[in-house]
Coordinates of C-alpha atoms in Angstrom, one line a residue:
X1 CA -10.7 -31.2 -34.9
X2 CA -13.0 -29.8 -32.2
X3 CA -11.6 -26.5 -31.0
X4 CA -11.9 -25.4 -27.4
X5 CA -13.6 -22.0 -27.0
X6 CA -11.0 -19.5 -25.5
X7 CA -12.3 -18.0 -22.3
X8 CA -11.1 -16.4 -19.1
X9 CA -12.5 -17.5 -15.8
X10 CA -14.9 -15.2 -14.0
X11 CA -13.2 -13.1 -11.4
X12 CA -9.8 -13.1 -13.2
X13 CA -8.6 -9.9 -14.9
X14 CA -6.8 -10.2 -18.3
X15 CA -5.9 -6.9 -20.0
X16 CA -5.2 -5.9 -23.6
X17 CA -1.7 -4.4 -24.2
X18 CA -2.6 -0.7 -23.7
X19 CA -4.3 -1.0 -20.3
X20 CA -1.6 -3.6 -19.3
X21 CA 1.0 -0.9 -19.9
X22 CA -1.0 1.5 -17.8
X23 CA -1.2 -1.0 -15.0
X24 CA 2.6 -1.5 -15.2
X25 CA 3.0 2.2 -14.8
X26 CA 1.0 2.1 -11.6
X27 CA 3.2 -0.8 -10.3
X28 CA 6.3 1.2 -11.2
X29 CA 5.0 4.3 -9.4
X30 CA 4.4 2.2 -6.2
X31 CA 7.7 0.5 -6.3
X32 CA 9.5 3.8 -6.7
X33 CA 7.6 5.4 -3.8
X34 CA 8.1 2.4 -1.4
X35 CA 11.8 2.4 -2.2
X36 CA 12.1 6.1 -1.4
X37 CA 11.2 5.3 2.2
X38 CA 13.8 2.5 2.6
X39 CA 11.6 -0.5 2.1
X40 CA 13.1 -3.6 0.6
X41 CA 11.2 -5.8 -1.9
X42 CA 10.1 -9.3 -0.9
X43 CA 8.4 -12.1 -2.7
X44 CA 6.9 -15.2 -1.1
X45 CA 5.5 -18.4 -2.7
X46 CA 2.0 -18.3 -4.1
X47 CA 1.4 -21.8 -2.8
X48 CA 2.0 -22.6 0.9
X49 CA 1.1 -25.4 3.3
X50 CA -2.6 -25.0 4.2
X51 CA -1.6 -25.2 7.9
X52 CA 0.6 -22.1 7.5
X53 CA -2.0 -20.0 5.8
X54 CA -4.9 -21.0 8.1
X55 CA -3.0 -20.5 11.4
X56 CA -5.0 -17.2 11.8
X57 CA -7.8 -18.4 9.7
X58 CA -11.1 -20.1 10.2
X59 CA -14.6 -18.7 9.4
X60 CA -14.8 -16.8 6.1
X61 CA -11.1 -17.3 5.4
X62 CA -11.4 -21.1 5.3
X63 CA -14.5 -20.8 3.0
X64 CA -12.7 -18.5 0.5
X65 CA -9.3 -20.2 0.4
X66 CA -8.3 -22.2 -2.7
X67 CA -7.2 -25.5 -1.1
X68 CA -6.0 -28.7 -2.8
X69 CA -3.9 -31.8 -2.2
X70 CA -0.8 -33.0 -4.1
X71 CA 0.2 -36.4 -3.0
X72 CA 0.2 -36.3 0.8
X73 CA 0.5 -32.5 0.9
X74 CA -2.3 -30.2 2.0
X75 CA -1.7 -27.0 0.1
X76 CA -3.4 -23.6 -0.5
X77 CA -3.0 -20.5 -2.6
X78 CA -2.2 -17.4 -0.5
X79 CA -5.2 -15.2 0.2
X80 CA -3.3 -12.2 1.4
X81 CA 0.4 -11.1 1.8
X82 CA 0.3 -10.5 5.6
X83 CA 0.2 -14.2 6.7
X84 CA 3.1 -15.1 4.4
X85 CA 5.0 -12.2 5.8
X86 CA 4.4 -13.5 9.4
X87 CA 5.8 -16.9 8.3
X88 CA 8.7 -15.3 6.6
X89 CA 9.7 -13.2 9.6
X90 CA 9.4 -16.1 12.0
X91 CA 11.4 -18.4 9.6
X92 CA 14.2 -15.9 9.0
X93 CA 14.2 -14.1 12.3
X94 CA 17.9 -14.7 12.9
X95 CA 18.9 -13.3 9.5
X96 CA 16.8 -10.1 9.5
X97 CA 17.7 -6.6 10.7
X98 CA 15.0 -4.9 12.7
X99 CA 13.0 -2.9 12.3
X100 CA 12.4 -4.9 9.1
X101 CA 10.8 -2.8 6.4
X102 CA 9.5 -4.7 3.4
X103 CA 7.1 -4.1 0.5
X104 CA 5.5 -6.8 -1.5
X105 CA 3.4 -6.6 -4.7
X106 CA 1.9 -9.9 -5.8
X107 CA -1.2 -11.8 -6.7
X108 CA -3.5 -13.3 -4.1
X109 CA -6.5 -15.6 -4.4
X110 CA -9.9 -15.7 -2.8
X111 CA -12.7 -17.9 -3.9
X112 CA -15.5 -15.4 -3.1
X113 CA -18.3 -14.6 -5.5
X114 CA -17.0 -12.5 -8.4
X115 CA -18.7 -9.1 -8.6
X116 CA -18.2 -5.8 -10.5
X117 CA -14.8 -4.6 -9.4
X118 CA -14.1 -7.6 -7.1
X119 CA -11.9 -10.4 -8.3
X120 CA -10.8 -13.8 -7.3
X121 CA -7.2 -13.3 -8.4
X122 CA -5.9 -9.8 -7.7
X123 CA -2.8 -7.8 -6.9
X124 CA -2.1 -6.5 -3.4
X125 CA 0.5 -3.9 -2.8
X126 CA 1.7 -4.1 0.9
X127 CA 4.2 -2.3 3.1
X128 CA 4.9 -3.3 6.6
X129 CA 7.4 -2.3 9.3
X130 CA 8.1 -5.1 11.8
X131 CA 9.8 -4.4 15.2
X132 CA 11.7 -6.7 17.5
X133 CA 9.9 -6.3 20.8
X134 CA 9.1 -2.7 20.3
X135 CA 8.1 -0.3 17.4
X136 CA 8.1 3.4 17.7
X137 CA 4.9 5.4 17.2
X138 CA 6.6 7.4 14.4
X139 CA 6.2 4.4 12.1
X140 CA 2.4 4.7 12.5
X141 CA 2.6 8.3 11.2
X142 CA 5.0 7.4 8.4
X143 CA 2.6 4.9 6.9
X144 CA -0.1 7.4 5.9
X145 CA 2.6 9.7 4.5
X146 CA 3.6 6.8 2.2
X147 CA 0.0 6.3 1.2
X148 CA -0.2 10.0 0.4
X149 CA 2.9 10.1 -1.8
X150 CA 2.0 6.7 -3.5
X151 CA -1.4 8.1 -4.6
X152 CA 0.1 11.4 -5.6
X153 CA 2.7 9.6 -7.7
X154 CA -0.1 7.9 -9.6
X155 CA -1.7 11.3 -10.3
X156 CA -4.5 11.1 -7.7
X157 CA -5.3 14.1 -5.7
X158 CA -8.9 14.0 -4.3
X159 CA -8.5 11.3 -1.6
X160 CA -8.6 11.3 2.2
X161 CA -6.7 9.0 4.6
X162 CA -9.0 8.5 7.6
X163 CA -7.1 7.7 10.8
X164 CA -8.2 6.4 14.3
X165 CA -6.7 4.4 17.1
X166 CA -8.2 1.1 18.4
X167 CA -7.1 1.9 22.0
X168 CA -9.4 4.9 22.0
X169 CA -12.3 2.6 21.0
X170 CA -11.4 -0.2 23.4
X171 CA -11.0 2.3 26.3
X172 CA -14.3 4.0 25.5
X173 CA -16.2 0.7 25.5
X174 CA -14.6 -0.3 28.8
X175 CA -15.9 3.0 30.2
X176 CA -19.4 1.9 29.1
X177 CA -19.0 -1.5 30.8
X178 CA -18.8 -3.2 27.3
X179 CA -15.2 -4.3 27.3
X180 CA -16.1 -8.0 26.7
X181 CA -18.2 -7.0 23.6
X182 CA -15.8 -4.4 22.2
X183 CA -14.6 -6.5 19.3
X184 CA -18.2 -7.2 18.2
X185 CA -19.2 -3.6 18.7
X186 CA -16.2 -2.4 16.5
X187 CA -17.3 -4.7 13.7
X188 CA -20.8 -3.3 13.9
X189 CA -19.6 0.3 14.0
X190 CA -17.3 -0.4 11.0
X191 CA -20.5 -0.8 8.9
X192 CA -21.7 2.8 9.6
X193 CA -20.9 4.1 6.1
X194 CA -22.8 1.2 4.5
X195 CA -25.9 0.9 6.6
X196 CA -26.2 4.3 8.5
X197 CA -26.5 5.2 12.2
X198 CA -30.1 4.0 12.7
X199 CA -29.3 0.4 11.6
X200 CA -26.1 0.5 13.5
X201 CA -28.1 1.4 16.6
X202 CA -30.5 -1.5 15.9
X203 CA -27.7 -4.0 15.5
X204 CA -26.0 -2.8 18.7
X205 CA -29.3 -3.2 20.7
X206 CA -29.9 -6.7 19.1
X207 CA -26.5 -7.8 20.3
X208 CA -27.3 -6.9 23.9
X209 CA -26.1 -3.3 24.2
X210 CA -28.5 -1.1 26.2
X211 CA -30.4 1.7 24.4
X212 CA -28.5 4.2 26.6
X213 CA -25.1 2.7 25.8
X214 CA -26.0 2.5 22.1
X215 CA -26.8 6.2 22.2
X216 CA -23.5 7.0 23.9
X217 CA -21.6 5.0 21.2
X218 CA -23.3 6.9 18.4
X219 CA -22.8 10.2 20.1
X220 CA -19.1 9.4 20.5
X221 CA -18.4 8.3 16.9
X222 CA -20.3 11.3 15.6
X223 CA -17.6 13.6 17.0
X224 CA -16.4 15.5 13.9
X225 CA -14.6 18.7 12.9
X226 CA -11.0 19.5 12.1
X227 CA -8.3 17.1 13.4
X228 CA -7.6 19.5 16.3
X229 CA -11.3 19.9 17.2
X230 CA -11.7 16.1 17.4
X231 CA -8.6 15.7 19.6
X232 CA -9.9 18.5 21.8
X233 CA -13.3 16.7 22.1
X234 CA -11.5 13.5 23.1
X235 CA -9.7 15.3 25.9
X236 CA -13.2 15.6 27.6
X237 CA -13.1 11.8 28.2
X238 CA -9.6 11.7 29.6
X239 CA -8.8 10.4 33.0
X240 CA -11.4 7.7 33.1
X241 CA -9.5 4.8 31.4
X242 CA -5.8 4.2 31.0
X243 CA -6.1 2.5 27.6
X244 CA -8.2 5.4 26.2
X245 CA -5.7 8.0 27.4
X246 CA -2.9 6.1 25.8
X247 CA -4.8 5.9 22.5
X248 CA -5.5 9.7 22.5
X249 CA -1.8 10.4 23.2
X250 CA -0.8 8.1 20.3
X251 CA -3.4 9.6 17.9
X252 CA -2.2 13.2 18.8
X253 CA 1.4 12.1 18.1
X254 CA 0.4 10.7 14.7
X255 CA -1.4 13.9 13.7
X256 CA 1.6 16.0 14.8
X257 CA 4.1 13.8 12.8
X258 CA 1.8 13.6 9.8
X259 CA 2.1 17.4 9.4
X260 CA 5.9 17.1 9.7
X261 CA 5.9 14.4 7.0
X262 CA 4.3 16.9 4.7
X263 CA 0.8 15.5 4.4
X264 CA -1.7 18.3 4.1
X265 CA -4.8 18.2 6.4
X266 CA -7.1 18.2 3.4
X267 CA -5.8 14.6 2.7
X268 CA -6.1 13.1 6.2
X269 CA -8.7 13.2 8.9
X270 CA -9.2 11.8 12.4
X271 CA -12.3 9.7 12.1
X272 CA -13.6 7.9 15.2
X273 CA -15.8 5.6 13.1
X274 CA -12.7 3.8 11.7
X275 CA -12.2 0.5 13.5
X276 CA -11.1 -2.1 10.9
X277 CA -13.0 -5.4 11.2
X278 CA -9.9 -7.5 12.0
X279 CA -9.3 -8.1 15.7
X280 CA -5.5 -8.2 15.4
X281 CA -5.2 -4.4 15.0
X282 CA -4.3 -2.9 18.3
X283 CA -3.3 0.8 17.7
X284 CA -3.5 3.2 14.8
X285 CA -5.8 2.1 12.0
X286 CA -6.2 3.6 8.5
X287 CA -8.7 3.7 5.6
X288 CA -8.4 5.7 2.5
X289 CA -11.3 6.8 0.4
X290 CA -11.7 8.7 -2.9
X291 CA -13.6 11.9 -2.2
X292 CA -15.6 11.9 -5.4
X293 CA -16.5 8.3 -5.2
X294 CA -17.1 7.3 -1.6
X295 CA -19.3 4.4 -2.8
X296 CA -16.1 2.6 -3.8
X297 CA -15.2 2.2 -0.2
X298 CA -11.7 1.9 1.2
X299 CA -9.0 1.7 -1.5
X300 CA -6.1 1.3 1.0
X301 CA -6.3 0.2 4.6
X302 CA -4.3 -1.2 7.5
X303 CA -3.0 -0.5 10.9
X304 CA -0.8 -1.4 13.9
X305 CA -0.7 -4.9 15.3
X306 CA 1.2 -6.1 18.4
X307 CA 2.2 -9.6 17.5
X308 CA 2.5 -10.5 13.9
X309 CA 4.0 -13.9 14.1
X310 CA 2.7 -15.3 17.4
X311 CA 1.4 -18.5 15.7
X312 CA 4.9 -19.3 14.4
X313 CA 7.5 -18.0 16.9
X314 CA 7.6 -17.2 20.6
X315 CA 8.8 -13.6 20.2
X316 CA 6.8 -10.3 20.3
X317 CA 7.0 -8.8 16.8
X318 CA 4.9 -5.7 16.6
X319 CA 4.2 -4.2 13.2
X320 CA 2.3 -1.6 11.2
X321 CA 1.3 -1.8 7.6
X322 CA -1.2 -1.1 4.8
X323 CA -2.5 -2.9 1.8
X324 CA -3.6 -1.5 -1.5
X325 CA -5.9 -3.7 -3.6
X326 CA -4.4 -2.6 -6.9
X327 CA -6.5 -4.7 -9.3
X328 CA -9.8 -3.4 -7.9
X329 CA -8.4 0.2 -7.8
X330 CA -7.3 0.0 -11.4
X331 CA -10.6 -1.4 -12.5
X332 CA -12.6 1.3 -10.7
X333 CA -10.4 4.1 -11.9
X334 CA -10.8 3.0 -15.5
X335 CA -14.5 2.6 -15.1
X336 CA -14.8 6.1 -13.6
X337 CA -12.9 7.6 -16.4
X338 CA -9.8 8.6 -14.5
X339 CA -7.3 7.4 -17.0
X340 CA -6.0 9.8 -19.6
X341 CA -5.8 7.6 -22.8
X342 CA -3.1 9.8 -24.3
X343 CA -0.8 8.7 -21.4
X344 CA -0.7 5.0 -22.4
X345 CA 3.0 4.1 -22.7
X346 CA 4.2 2.8 -26.1
X347 CA 6.0 -0.6 -25.9
X348 CA 9.1 1.0 -27.4
X349 CA 10.6 4.5 -27.8
X350 CA 11.5 4.1 -31.5
X351 CA 10.7 1.8 -34.4
X352 CA 13.7 1.2 -36.7
X353 CA 12.6 0.6 -40.3
X354 CA 15.2 -1.0 -42.6
X355 CA 14.6 0.1 -46.2
X356 CA 17.1 -2.4 -47.7
X357 CA 17.3 -6.2 -47.8
X358 CA 20.3 -6.1 -45.5
X359 CA 19.0 -5.6 -41.9
X360 CA 22.5 -5.3 -40.4
X361 CA 22.7 -1.4 -40.4
X362 CA 19.3 -1.2 -38.8
X363 CA 20.2 -3.8 -36.2
X364 CA 23.4 -2.0 -35.4
X365 CA 21.6 1.3 -34.9
X366 CA 19.0 -0.4 -32.6
X367 CA 21.8 -1.8 -30.6
X368 CA 23.3 1.7 -30.2
X369 CA 20.0 3.0 -29.0
X370 CA 19.6 0.2 -26.4
X371 CA 23.1 0.7 -25.0
X372 CA 22.1 4.3 -24.5
X373 CA 19.0 3.3 -22.5
X374 CA 16.5 3.9 -25.3
X375 CA 14.0 1.1 -26.1
X376 CA 14.2 0.2 -29.7
X377 CA 12.5 -2.3 -32.0
X378 CA 13.6 -3.4 -35.5
X379 CA 10.7 -4.0 -37.9
X380 CA 12.0 -6.8 -40.1
X381 CA 8.7 -7.9 -41.6
X382 CA 8.4 -7.9 -45.4
X383 CA 5.3 -5.7 -45.6
X384 CA 4.3 -2.6 -47.5
X385 CA 5.5 0.8 -46.2
X386 CA 2.0 1.9 -45.3
X387 CA 1.5 -1.2 -43.1
X388 CA 4.8 -0.5 -41.3
X389 CA 3.8 3.1 -40.5
X390 CA 0.3 1.9 -39.5
X391 CA 2.0 -0.5 -37.0
X392 CA 3.9 2.4 -35.4
X393 CA 0.8 4.6 -35.3
X394 CA -1.4 2.0 -33.7
X395 CA 1.1 1.4 -30.9
X396 CA 1.7 5.1 -30.4
X397 CA 5.4 4.7 -30.9
X398 CA 6.8 8.3 -30.7
X399 CA 9.6 8.0 -33.3
X400 CA 10.3 6.1 -36.5
X401 CA 13.8 5.8 -37.9
X402 CA 14.3 5.0 -41.6
X403 CA 17.5 3.5 -42.9
X404 CA 17.7 3.2 -46.6
X405 CA 20.7 3.1 -49.1
X406 CA 21.0 6.9 -49.2
X407 CA 21.1 7.2 -45.4
X408 CA 23.6 4.3 -45.0
X409 CA 25.9 5.8 -47.7
X410 CA 25.8 9.3 -46.0
X411 CA 26.3 7.8 -42.5
X412 CA 23.0 9.3 -41.2
X413 CA 19.5 8.2 -40.1
X414 CA 16.2 9.8 -41.0
X415 CA 14.1 10.4 -37.9
X416 CA 10.3 11.0 -38.0
X417 CA 8.5 12.5 -35.0
X418 CA 5.1 10.6 -35.1
X419 CA 3.4 13.3 -33.1
X420 CA 4.3 16.3 -35.2
X421 CA 5.1 14.6 -38.5
X422 CA 8.5 16.4 -38.7
X423 CA 11.4 14.5 -40.3
X424 CA 15.1 15.3 -40.1
X425 CA 18.4 13.7 -41.1
X426 CA 20.8 13.3 -38.1
X427 CA 23.9 11.5 -37.3
X428 CA 23.3 8.3 -35.3
X429 CA 24.6 10.1 -32.1
X430 CA 22.4 13.1 -32.7
X431 CA 19.4 10.8 -33.2
X432 CA 20.1 8.9 -30.0
X433 CA 20.4 12.2 -28.0
X434 CA 17.1 13.5 -29.5
X435 CA 15.1 10.4 -28.7
X436 CA 16.6 10.0 -25.3
X437 CA 15.7 13.5 -24.3
X438 CA 12.1 13.0 -25.5
X439 CA 11.9 9.7 -23.5
X440 CA 13.1 11.4 -20.3
X441 CA 10.5 14.2 -20.7
X442 CA 7.7 11.7 -21.2
X443 CA 8.9 9.7 -18.2
X444 CA 8.1 12.6 -15.9
X445 CA 4.4 12.6 -16.9
X446 CA 1.8 11.0 -14.7
X447 CA 0.2 7.6 -15.6
X448 CA -3.2 8.8 -14.3
X449 CA -5.0 12.0 -15.0
X450 CA -7.7 12.6 -12.3
X451 CA -11.1 13.5 -13.6
X452 CA -12.4 16.8 -12.2
X453 CA -15.4 16.5 -9.8

C-alpha cells in the first residue's frame, strides 16, 4: 500500500501538546478578562454566503478570501470577526439589548502569502460594544483598559497602547485644504513606522500634496511628549475646524477616563501618527506595541466606527472594538523566548496508579477526585512501574497516587509529590484536600513569563 506522507499546509499552525496547553491558558485568560467587563460570548459560522462577507469587501479582501461553490451556493470562509458581527447584529436586532457587548474568539482565514509569524488560518480575539443610535465616549476609554488588563493577565508588562482620534486627523487635513484626500493621506501616514518620515513625505508629494502641506503634516504628526503635553499642543490648533475640536475633546476625555480605569500612563500614549488604514474608523483608534520588540508591529488594534451594519440594516449602529491576532502573538512570544517552560500546564492534576489487577478502587478514587474539581487520570496500561512513572514525569503531572493491596486494606492512598519526591499515606479525603490546594495555588500563576529587556 502506498502511504500518504503526513503534512500540514503552509500557513496553518499545528501545536504539540505542551504549547497547545500554553495556548489554551492564553485563551482562558482572555475569556476571563472579557467576562469581567460584562461581555457575552458569541460564535458565528466559519462559512457564510460570499455576498454577506464581501458586502464591505473588494480589493485586497476579495483577493485573499477563500471562496468556493457548493451546488448553487456561493460560499466563503470568514476573513475576520467584524463582518460576521455586523450581519449578526442586523439579523438579530429585535432580540438584542443595547448597548450590545460581545466577545468572540475564533479562527479566521485569509489566503495571503504565508510568512514568518503570519498565518492563513489564525485565531482572532475580538471585543465590541454596539450602540443603538448612540454610544457614549466612555466606551472608547474602556476598550484600552480591557487591552491593558488582558495583556497583564497573560503576564505581559512592557507594552504600550497608542491612542489617537480620526476626527483630529480629518479636521487637520480639512484645515490644509486636503479634505478630499484625507483617507489616502491617513493610509500613507500609517506607514510612518515602517518607512520613515522622508519616504512618507515623498509619497505625499507623489500623491499631489504640496511640499508646504507635506511639511505641515509631518510637523503635526511629530508632536510628542507626555499625554498632557500632546493635548496642550493640540489646543494651539483649536477654533479653526469643528471636527478637529470635537476630536480633541473626545481624546482628552478618553485620556481622563483611562486614568480612572486604572491604566498607568507608562502603558498608554497619545500618538498622532496612529490612523488605522481602514476607512470605517471614525473616532478613537488604537494600536498596541511591545516596547522591546517594536519590529513586531501592532499586536492589538481597533477603534470607533459610526455604522457597523449599514450594508445589512437601515439603522445607525455605532460601535467600538479591538482585535487581538492571537495566533501571531503566540508565535512571536514563543520565538522571542517569552514563555516560561516551567509554566506549561499538565493535562491532569494527578495520575492514579492501580497496583493490583482490580482497577475498581483506583477508578473509585479518581471519581472522588473529579467530583471535588480535581482533574484525575487512571493509568490502566499493563506496563512496568518505571514506564508508568516516566509517563507522569514527561507530562509534568504534579502528583501520583498509588493504590496497592496494602493501601486498599488500610483504607488509605499513597501520594507522591513529583516535584519534591515526598511520599505520604493519607486518607482519601486528606489526599483530595492536599491535591486540590496545590491545584488552586498553581492556577494563580501566570501562563507567560516576560523576558527582561
